[in-house]
mmCIF file of C-alpha atoms and ligand atoms in Angstrom:
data_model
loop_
_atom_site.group_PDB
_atom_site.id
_atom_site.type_symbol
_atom_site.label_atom_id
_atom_site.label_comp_id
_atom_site.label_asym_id
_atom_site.label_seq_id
_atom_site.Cartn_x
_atom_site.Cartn_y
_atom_site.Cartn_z
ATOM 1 C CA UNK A 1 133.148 129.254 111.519
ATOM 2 C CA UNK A 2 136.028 129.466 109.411
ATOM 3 C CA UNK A 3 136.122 126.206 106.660
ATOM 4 C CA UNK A 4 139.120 125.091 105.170
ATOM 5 C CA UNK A 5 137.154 124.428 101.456
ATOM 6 C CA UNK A 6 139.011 126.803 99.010
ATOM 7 C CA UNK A 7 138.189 126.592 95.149
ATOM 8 C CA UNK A 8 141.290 126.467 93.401
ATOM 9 C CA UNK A 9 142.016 127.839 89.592
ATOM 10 C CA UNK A 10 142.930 124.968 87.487
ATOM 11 C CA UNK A 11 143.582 124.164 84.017
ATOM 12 C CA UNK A 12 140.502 122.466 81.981
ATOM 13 C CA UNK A 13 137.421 122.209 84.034
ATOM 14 C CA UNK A 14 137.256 121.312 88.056
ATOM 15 C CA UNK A 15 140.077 121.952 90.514
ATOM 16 C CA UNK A 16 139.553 121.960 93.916
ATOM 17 C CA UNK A 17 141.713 121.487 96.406
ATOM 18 C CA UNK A 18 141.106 117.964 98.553
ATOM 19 C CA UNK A 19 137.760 118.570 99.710
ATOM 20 C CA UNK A 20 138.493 118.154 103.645
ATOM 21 C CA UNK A 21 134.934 117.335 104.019
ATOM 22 C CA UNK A 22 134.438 113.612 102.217
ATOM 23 C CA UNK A 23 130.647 113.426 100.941
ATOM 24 C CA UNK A 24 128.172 110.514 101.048
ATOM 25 C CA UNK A 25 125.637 111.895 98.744
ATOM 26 C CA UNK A 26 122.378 109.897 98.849
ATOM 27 C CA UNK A 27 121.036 110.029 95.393
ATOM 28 C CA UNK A 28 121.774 110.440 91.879
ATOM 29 C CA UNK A 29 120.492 108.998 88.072
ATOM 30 C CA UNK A 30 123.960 108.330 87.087
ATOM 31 C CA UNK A 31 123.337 104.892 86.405
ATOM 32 C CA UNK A 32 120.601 105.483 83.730
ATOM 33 C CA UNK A 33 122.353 108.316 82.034
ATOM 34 C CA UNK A 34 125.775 107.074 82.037
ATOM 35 C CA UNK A 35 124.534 104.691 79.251
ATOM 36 C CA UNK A 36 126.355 107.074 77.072
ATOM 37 C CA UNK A 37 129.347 106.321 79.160
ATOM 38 C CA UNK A 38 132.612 107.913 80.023
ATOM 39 C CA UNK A 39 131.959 107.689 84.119
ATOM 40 C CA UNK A 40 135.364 106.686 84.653
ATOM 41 C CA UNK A 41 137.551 109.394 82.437
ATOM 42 C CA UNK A 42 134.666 111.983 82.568
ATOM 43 C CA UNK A 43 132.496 113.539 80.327
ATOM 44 C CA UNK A 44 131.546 116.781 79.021
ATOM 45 C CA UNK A 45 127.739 116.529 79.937
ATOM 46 C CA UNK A 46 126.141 114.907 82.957
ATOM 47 C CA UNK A 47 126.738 116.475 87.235
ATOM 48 C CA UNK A 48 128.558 113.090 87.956
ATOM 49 C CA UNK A 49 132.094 111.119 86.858
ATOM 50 C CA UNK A 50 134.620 110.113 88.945
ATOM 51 C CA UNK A 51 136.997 112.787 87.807
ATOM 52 C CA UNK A 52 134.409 115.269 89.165
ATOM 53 C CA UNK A 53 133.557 113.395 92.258
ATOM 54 C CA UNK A 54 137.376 113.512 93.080
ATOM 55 C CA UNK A 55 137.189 117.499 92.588
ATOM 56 C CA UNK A 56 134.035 117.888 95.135
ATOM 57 C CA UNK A 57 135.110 115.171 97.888
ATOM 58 C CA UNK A 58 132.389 112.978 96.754
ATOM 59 C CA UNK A 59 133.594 109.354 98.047
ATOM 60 C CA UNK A 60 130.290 107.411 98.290
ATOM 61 C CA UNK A 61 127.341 108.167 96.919
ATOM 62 C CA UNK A 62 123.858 106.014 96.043
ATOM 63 C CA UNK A 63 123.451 104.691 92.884
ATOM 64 C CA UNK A 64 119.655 104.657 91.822
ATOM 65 C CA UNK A 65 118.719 102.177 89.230
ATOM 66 C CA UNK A 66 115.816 103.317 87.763
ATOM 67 C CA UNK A 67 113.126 102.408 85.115
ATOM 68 C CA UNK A 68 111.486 105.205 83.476
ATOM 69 C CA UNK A 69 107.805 104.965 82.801
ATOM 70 C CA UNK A 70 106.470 104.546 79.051
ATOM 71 C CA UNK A 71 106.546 108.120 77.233
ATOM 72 C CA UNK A 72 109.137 109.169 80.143
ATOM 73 C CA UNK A 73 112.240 107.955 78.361
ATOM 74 C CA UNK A 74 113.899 111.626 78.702
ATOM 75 C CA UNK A 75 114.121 111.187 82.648
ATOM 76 C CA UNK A 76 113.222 110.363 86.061
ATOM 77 C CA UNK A 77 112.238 114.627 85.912
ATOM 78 C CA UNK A 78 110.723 116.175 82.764
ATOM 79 C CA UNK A 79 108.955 119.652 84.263
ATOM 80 C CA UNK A 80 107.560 122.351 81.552
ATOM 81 C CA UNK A 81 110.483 124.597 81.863
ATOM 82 C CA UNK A 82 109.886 127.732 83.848
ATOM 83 C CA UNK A 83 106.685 126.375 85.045
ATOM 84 C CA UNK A 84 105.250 128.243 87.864
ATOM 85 C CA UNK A 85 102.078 128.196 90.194
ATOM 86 C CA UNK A 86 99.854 125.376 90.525
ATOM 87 C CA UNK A 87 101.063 122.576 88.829
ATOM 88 C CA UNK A 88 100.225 119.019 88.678
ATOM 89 C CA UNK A 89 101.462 116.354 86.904
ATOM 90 C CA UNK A 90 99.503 113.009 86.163
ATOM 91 C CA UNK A 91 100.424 109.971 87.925
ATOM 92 C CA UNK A 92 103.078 108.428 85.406
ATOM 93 C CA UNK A 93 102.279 105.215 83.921
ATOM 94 C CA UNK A 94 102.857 101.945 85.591
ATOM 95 C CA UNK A 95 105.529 99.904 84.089
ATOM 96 C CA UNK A 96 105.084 96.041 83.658
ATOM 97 C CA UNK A 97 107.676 93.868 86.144
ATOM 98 C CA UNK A 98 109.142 91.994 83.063
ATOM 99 C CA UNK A 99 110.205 95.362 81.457
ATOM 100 C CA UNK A 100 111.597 96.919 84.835
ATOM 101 C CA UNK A 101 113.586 93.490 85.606
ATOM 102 C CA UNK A 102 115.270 93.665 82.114
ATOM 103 C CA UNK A 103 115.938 97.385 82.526
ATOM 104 C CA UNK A 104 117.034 97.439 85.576
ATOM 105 C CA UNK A 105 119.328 94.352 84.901
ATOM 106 C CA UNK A 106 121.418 96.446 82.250
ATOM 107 C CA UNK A 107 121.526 99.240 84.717
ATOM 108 C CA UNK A 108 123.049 97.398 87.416
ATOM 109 C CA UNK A 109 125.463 95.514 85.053
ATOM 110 C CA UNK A 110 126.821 98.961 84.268
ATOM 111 C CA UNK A 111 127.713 99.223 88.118
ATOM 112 C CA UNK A 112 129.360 95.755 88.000
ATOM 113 C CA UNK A 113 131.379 97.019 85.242
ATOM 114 C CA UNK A 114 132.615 100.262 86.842
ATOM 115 C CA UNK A 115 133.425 98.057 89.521
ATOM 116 C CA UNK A 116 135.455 95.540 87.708
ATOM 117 C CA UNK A 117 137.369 98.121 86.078
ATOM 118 C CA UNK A 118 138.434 99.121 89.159
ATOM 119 C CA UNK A 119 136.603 103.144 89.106
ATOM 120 C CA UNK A 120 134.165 102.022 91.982
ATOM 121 C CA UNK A 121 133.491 99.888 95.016
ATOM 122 C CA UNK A 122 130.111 97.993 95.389
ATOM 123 C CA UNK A 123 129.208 98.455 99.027
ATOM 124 C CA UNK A 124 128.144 95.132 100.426
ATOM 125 C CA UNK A 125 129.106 95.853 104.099
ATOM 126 C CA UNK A 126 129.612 98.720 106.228
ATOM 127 C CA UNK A 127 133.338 98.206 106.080
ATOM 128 C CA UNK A 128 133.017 99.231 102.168
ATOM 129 C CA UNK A 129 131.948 102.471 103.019
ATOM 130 C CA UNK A 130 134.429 103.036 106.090
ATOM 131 C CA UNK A 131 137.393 102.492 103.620
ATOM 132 C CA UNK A 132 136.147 104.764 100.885
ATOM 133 C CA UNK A 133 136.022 107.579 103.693
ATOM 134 C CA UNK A 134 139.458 106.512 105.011
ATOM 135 C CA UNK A 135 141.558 106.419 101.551
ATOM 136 C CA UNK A 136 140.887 109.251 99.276
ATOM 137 C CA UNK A 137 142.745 107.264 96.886
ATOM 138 C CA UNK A 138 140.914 104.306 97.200
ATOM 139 C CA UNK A 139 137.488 104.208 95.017
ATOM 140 C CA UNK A 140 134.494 105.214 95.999
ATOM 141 C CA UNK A 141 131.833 103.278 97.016
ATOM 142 C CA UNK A 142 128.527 102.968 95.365
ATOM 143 C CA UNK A 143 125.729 101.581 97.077
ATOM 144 C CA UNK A 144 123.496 99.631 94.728
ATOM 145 C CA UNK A 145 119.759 101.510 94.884
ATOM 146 C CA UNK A 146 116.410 100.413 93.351
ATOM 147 C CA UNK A 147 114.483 103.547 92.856
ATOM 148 C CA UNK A 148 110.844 101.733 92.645
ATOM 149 C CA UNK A 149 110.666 97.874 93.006
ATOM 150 C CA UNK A 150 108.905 96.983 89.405
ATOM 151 C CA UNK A 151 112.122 94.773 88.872
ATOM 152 C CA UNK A 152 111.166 92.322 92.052
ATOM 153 C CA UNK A 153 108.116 90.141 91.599
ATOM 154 C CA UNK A 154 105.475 90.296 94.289
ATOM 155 C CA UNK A 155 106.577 87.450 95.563
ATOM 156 C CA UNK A 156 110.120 89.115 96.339
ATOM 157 C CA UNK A 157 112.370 85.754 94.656
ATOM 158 C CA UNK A 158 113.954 87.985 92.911
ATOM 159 C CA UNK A 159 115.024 90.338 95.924
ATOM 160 C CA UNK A 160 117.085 87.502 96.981
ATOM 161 C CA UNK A 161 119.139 87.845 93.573
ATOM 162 C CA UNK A 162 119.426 91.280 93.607
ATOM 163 C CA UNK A 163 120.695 91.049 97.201
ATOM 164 C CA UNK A 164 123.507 89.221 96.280
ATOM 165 C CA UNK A 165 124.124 91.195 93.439
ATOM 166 C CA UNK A 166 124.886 93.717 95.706
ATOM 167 C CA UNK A 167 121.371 95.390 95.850
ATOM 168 C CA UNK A 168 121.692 97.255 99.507
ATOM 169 C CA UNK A 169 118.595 100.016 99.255
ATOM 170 C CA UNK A 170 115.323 100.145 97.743
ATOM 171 C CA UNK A 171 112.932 102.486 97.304
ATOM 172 C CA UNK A 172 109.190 100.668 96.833
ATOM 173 C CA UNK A 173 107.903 103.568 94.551
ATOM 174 C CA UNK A 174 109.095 105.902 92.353
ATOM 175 C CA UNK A 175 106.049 108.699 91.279
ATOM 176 C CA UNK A 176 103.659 106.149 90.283
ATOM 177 C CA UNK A 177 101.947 103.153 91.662
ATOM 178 C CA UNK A 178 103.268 99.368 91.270
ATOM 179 C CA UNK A 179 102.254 96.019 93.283
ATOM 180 C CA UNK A 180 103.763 97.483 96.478
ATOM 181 C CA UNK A 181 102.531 101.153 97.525
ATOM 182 C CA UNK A 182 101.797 104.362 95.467
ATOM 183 C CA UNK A 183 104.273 106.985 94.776
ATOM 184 C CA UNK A 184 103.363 110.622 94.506
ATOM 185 C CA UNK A 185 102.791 112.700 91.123
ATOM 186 C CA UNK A 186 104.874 115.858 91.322
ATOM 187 C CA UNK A 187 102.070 118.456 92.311
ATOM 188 C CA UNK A 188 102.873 121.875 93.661
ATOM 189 C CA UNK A 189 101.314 123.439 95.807
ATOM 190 C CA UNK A 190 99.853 119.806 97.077
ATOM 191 C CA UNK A 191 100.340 118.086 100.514
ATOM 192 C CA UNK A 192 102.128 114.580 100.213
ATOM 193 C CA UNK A 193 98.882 112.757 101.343
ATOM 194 C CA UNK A 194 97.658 111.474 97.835
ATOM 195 C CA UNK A 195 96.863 107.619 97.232
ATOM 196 C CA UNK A 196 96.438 104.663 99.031
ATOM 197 C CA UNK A 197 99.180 102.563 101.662
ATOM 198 C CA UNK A 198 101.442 100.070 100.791
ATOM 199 C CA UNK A 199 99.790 96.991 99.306
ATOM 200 C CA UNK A 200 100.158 93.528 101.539
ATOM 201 C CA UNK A 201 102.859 93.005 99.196
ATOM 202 C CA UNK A 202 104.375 96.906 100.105
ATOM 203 C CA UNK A 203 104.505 95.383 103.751
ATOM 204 C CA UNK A 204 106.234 91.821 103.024
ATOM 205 C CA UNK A 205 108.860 93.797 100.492
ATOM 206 C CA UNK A 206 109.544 96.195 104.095
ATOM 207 C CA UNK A 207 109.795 93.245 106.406
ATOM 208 C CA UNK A 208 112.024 91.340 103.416
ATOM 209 C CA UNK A 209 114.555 94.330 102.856
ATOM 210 C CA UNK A 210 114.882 94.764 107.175
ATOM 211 C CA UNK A 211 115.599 91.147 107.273
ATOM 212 C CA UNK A 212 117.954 90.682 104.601
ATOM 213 C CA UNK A 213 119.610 94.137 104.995
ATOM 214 C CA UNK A 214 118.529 96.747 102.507
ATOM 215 C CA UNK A 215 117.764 100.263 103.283
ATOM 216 C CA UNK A 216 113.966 101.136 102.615
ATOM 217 C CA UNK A 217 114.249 104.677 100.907
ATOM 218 C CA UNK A 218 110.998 106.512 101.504
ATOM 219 C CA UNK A 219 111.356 109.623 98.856
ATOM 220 C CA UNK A 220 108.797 109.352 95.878
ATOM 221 C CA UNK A 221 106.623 107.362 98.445
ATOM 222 C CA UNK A 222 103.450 108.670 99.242
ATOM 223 C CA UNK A 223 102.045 109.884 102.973
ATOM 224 C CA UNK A 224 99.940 107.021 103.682
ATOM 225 C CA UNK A 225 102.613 104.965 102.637
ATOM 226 C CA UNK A 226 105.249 106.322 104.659
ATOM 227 C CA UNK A 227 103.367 105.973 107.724
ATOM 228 C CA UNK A 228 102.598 102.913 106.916
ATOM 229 C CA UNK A 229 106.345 102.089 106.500
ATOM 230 C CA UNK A 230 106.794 104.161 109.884
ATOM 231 C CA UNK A 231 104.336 101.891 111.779
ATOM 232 C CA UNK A 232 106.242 98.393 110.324
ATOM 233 C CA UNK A 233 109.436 99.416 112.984
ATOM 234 C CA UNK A 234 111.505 97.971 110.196
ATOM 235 C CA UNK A 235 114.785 100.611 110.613
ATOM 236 C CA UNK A 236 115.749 104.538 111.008
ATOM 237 C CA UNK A 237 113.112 106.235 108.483
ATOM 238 C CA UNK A 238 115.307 107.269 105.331
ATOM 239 C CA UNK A 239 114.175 109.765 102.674
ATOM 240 C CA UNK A 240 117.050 109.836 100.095
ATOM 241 C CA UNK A 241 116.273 112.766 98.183
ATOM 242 C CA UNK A 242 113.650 115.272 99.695
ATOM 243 C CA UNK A 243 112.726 118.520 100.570
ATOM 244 C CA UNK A 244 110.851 120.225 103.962
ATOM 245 C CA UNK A 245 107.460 120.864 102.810
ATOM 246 C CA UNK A 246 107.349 123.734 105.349
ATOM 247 C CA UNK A 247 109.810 125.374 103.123
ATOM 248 C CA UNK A 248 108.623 123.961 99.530
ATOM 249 C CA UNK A 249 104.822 123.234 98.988
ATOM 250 C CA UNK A 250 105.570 120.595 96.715
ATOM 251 C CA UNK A 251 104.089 116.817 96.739
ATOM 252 C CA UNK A 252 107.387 115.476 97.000
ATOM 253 C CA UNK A 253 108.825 116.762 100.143
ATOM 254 C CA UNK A 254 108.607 116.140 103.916
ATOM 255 C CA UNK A 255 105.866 117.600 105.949
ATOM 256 C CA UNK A 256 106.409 118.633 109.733
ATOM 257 C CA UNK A 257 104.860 115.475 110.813
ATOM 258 C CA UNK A 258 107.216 113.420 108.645
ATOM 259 C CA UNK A 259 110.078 115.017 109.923
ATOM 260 C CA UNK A 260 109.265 114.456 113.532
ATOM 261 C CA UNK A 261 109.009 110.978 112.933
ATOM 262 C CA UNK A 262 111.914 110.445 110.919
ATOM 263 C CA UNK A 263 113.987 111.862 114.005
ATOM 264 C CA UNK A 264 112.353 109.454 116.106
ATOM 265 C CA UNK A 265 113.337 106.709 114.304
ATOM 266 C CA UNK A 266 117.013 108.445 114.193
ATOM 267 C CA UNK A 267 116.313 108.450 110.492
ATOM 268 C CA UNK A 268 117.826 111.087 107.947
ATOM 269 C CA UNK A 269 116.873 113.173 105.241
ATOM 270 C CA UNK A 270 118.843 113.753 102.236
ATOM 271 C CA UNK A 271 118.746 117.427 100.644
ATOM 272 C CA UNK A 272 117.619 117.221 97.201
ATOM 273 C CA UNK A 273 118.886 119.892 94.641
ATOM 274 C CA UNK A 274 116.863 119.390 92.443
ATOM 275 C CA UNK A 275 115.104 122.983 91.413
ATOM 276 C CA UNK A 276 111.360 122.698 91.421
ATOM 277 C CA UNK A 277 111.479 120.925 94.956
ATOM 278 C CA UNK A 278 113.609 123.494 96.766
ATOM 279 C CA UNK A 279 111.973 126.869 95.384
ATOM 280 C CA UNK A 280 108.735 128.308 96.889
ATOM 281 C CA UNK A 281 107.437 128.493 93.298
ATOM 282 C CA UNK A 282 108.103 125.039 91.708
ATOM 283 C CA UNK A 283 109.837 126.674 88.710
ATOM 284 C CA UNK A 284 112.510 123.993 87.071
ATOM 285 C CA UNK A 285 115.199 126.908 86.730
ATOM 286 C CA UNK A 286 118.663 126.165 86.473
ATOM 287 C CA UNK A 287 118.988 130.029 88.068
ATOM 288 C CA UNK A 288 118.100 128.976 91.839
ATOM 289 C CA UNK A 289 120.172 129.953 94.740
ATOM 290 C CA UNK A 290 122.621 127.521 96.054
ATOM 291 C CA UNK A 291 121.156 129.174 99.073
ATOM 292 C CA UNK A 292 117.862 127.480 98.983
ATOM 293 C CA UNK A 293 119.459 124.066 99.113
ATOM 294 C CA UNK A 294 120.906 125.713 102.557
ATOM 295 C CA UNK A 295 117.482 126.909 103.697
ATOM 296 C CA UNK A 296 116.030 123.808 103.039
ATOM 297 C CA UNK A 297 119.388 122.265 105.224
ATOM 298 C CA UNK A 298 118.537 124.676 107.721
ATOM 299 C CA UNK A 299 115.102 124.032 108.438
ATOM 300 C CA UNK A 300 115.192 120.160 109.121
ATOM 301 C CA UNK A 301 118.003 120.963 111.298
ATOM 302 C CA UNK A 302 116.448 123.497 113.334
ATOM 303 C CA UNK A 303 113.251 121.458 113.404
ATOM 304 C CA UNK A 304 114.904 117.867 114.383
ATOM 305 C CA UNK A 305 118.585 118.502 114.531
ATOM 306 C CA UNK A 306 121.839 118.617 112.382
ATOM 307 C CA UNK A 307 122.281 114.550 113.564
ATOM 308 C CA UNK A 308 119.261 113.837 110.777
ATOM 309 C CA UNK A 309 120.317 116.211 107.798
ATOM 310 C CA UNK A 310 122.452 114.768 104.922
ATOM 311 C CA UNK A 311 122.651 115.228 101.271
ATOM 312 C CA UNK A 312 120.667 113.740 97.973
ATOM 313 C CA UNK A 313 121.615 115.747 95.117
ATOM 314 C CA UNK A 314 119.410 113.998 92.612
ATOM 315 C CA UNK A 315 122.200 114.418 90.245
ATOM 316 C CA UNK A 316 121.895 113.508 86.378
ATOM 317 C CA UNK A 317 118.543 113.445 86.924
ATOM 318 C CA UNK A 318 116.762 116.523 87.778
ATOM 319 C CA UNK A 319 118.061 120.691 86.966
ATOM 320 C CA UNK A 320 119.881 121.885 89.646
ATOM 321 C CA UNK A 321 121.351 124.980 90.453
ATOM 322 C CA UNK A 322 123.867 126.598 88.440
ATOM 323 C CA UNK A 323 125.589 127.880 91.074
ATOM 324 C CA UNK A 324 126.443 124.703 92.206
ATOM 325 C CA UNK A 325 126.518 123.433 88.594
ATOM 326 C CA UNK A 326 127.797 119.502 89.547
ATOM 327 C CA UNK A 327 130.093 117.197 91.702
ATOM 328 C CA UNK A 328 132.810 119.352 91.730
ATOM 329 C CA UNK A 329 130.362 122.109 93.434
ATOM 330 C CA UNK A 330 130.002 119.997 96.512
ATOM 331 C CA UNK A 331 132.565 122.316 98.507
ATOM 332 C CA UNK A 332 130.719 125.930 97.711
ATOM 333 C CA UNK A 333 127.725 124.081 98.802
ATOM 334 C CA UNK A 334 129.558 123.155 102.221
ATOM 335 C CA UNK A 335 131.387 126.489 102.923
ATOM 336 C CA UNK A 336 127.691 127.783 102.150
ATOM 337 C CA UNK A 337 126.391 125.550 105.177
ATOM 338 C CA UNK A 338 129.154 126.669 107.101
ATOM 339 C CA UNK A 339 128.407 130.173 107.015
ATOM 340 C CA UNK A 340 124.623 129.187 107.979
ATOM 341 C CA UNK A 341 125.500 128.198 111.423
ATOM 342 C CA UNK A 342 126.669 124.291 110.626
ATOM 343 C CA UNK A 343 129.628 124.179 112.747
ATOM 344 C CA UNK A 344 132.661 121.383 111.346
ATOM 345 C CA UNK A 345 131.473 118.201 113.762
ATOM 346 C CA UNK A 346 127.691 119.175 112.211
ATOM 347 C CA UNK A 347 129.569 119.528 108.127
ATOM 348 C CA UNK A 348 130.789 115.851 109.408
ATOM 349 C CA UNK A 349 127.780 114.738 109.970
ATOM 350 C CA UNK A 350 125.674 116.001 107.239
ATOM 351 C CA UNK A 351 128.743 115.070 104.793
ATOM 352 C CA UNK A 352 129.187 111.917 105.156
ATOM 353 C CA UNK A 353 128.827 110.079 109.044
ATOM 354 C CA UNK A 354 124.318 110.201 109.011
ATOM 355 C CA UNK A 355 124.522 108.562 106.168
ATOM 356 C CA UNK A 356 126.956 106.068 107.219
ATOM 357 C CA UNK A 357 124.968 105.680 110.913
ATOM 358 C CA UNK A 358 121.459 105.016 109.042
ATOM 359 C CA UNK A 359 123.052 102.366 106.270
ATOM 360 C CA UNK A 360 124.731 100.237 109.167
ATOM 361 C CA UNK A 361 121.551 100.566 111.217
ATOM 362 C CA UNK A 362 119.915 98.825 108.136
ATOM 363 C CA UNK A 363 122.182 96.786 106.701
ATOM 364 C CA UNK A 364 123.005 94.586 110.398
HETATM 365 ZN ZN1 ZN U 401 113.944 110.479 92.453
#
């Protein structure tokens, strides 16, 4: 079909013309890299600012708050360039709740500040994320994300606070264990199926988050623990930032199974971009083909349907493609799902409105 995304020449950096496709993008590590500031007037490093997000369409987005594990301090990814073949990488270290909760305080006070300032709205309802999509002029909304729950106690008190901070997803696990459920170590090629379920604690957090409103983000969690997640009936099965397994033999994306199930829950999947998940060889190479991020698009939506595909760039925190490059990329990366067959009600949906279905479904 013919798509009415045309990269214009500008001056310095990024200009697009207005994006007619506004993105919800489900993932990035903004939050912990944008310690070194300059979100709001842009920066020369970094895939994400708000000058940038303007550029690609990007008007909401998830906001991961995220605690890196001891000796991980460069990232939430830190692959052996160029690595290739099997591959596994330990399970990272646990990291103690007190540490997390202080961390991940900071992290979310950086949100609150964008948000005073005026650069970004703090979804708290559905209505938040409806005006972002109705005003490009307004700004856009950011939906406060734990990315592993070290920061809540096991007795979840502190979930309360964090919910009225604004806290509206949660993922139990990032790639290592904690009091709740076991993430996976990036492995390649390895099935997801490595560790144990969620904990008794895993299963009150899930119960907690359905009844207070906060999307339960399944990427980084292991299998057990997804279908142990699956079998609670808590809300629409959500991985944030993943990968088809059929198409990527990595630990960290979605096998067959999976994405049967997250269809029958009328759940999504977000596209990651970042490199070693999308490419048959695992390699962390900033040279892979915008086209794989389309291949991996295509897949889940020939397997369960266009209605469950959405996007999780993973941005400022993994490689991604060059071609692509950041933010302002967004619209190459939707012409290129145009031309794959995704006709402009399926761009809609995969844009912007499956995200917005599964984030009222768990937020009512
Ligand atoms: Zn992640």
């Amino acid at each position: 079909m013919r798509c009415r995304i045309h990269p214009q020449r500008g001056g310095a950096g990024v200009a697009y013309a207005e994006a007619v496709i506004p993105v919800f993008d489900g993932h990035n590590d903004t939050l912990t890299s944008e310690g070194r500031g300059g979100i709001g007037a842009g920066r020369a490093d970094g895939h994400l600012d708000l000058p940038r997000m303007r550029a690609g369409g990007m008007r909401g987005g998830i906001f991961a708050v995220f605690t890196p594990s001891p000796g991980e301090d460069e990232g939430p990814l830190k692959l052996a360039a160029g690595a290739a073949g099997a591959f596994a990488k330990p399970l990272a270290a646990p990291v103690p709740h007190p540490v997390a909760a202080a961390d991940a305080t900071a992290a979310a006070g950086r949100l609150a500040r964008l948000e005073r300032e005026g650069l970004l709205t703090v979804a708290r309802e559905i209505g938040d994320v409806d005006a972002a999509f109705a005003d490009p002029a307004a700004p856009p909304v950011a939906v406060l994300h734990l990315e592993g729950a070290e920061a809540i106690d096991s007795g979840l008190e502190a979930l309360e606070h964090w919910h009225a901070a604004g806290l509206r997803s949660l993922g139990p696990v990032w790639s290592r264990a904690n009091a709740f459920a076991t993430g996976v170590q990036f492995a390649f090629p390895s099935s997801p199926d490595i560790g144990p379920g969620l904990t008794a604690a895993g299963r009150a957090l899930v119960g907690a988050c359905a009844e207070l409103g906060i999307l339960v983000d399944l990427s980084h969690l292991n299998e057990a623990g997804f279908w142990d997640v699956a079998g609670l009936e808590a809300g629409p099965l959500v991985a944030s930032h993943s990968g088809a397994h059929a198409v990527a033999a990595a630990s960290r994306n979605l096998t067959d199974a999976q994405l049967d199930a997250i269809a029958a829950s009328d759940g999504l999947v977000g596209i990651v971009f970042a490199a070693p998940f999308l490419r048959p060889d695992f390699a962390d190479d900033p040279a892979t083909p915008l086209a794989l991020i389309v291949e991996h698009a295509r897949y889940v939506a020939d397997r369960i349907g266009s209605r469950h595909v959405a996007l999780g760039s993973d941005f400022d925190g993994a490689t991604i493609p060059a071609e692509l490059g950041d933010v302002a990329g967004l619209p190459k990366l939707l012409e290129a799902l145009a031309a794959a067959g995704f006709d402009a009600e399926q761009l809609a949906d995969v844009g912007w409105r499956n995200w917005r279905r599964v984030l009222d479904a768990w937020w009512r």
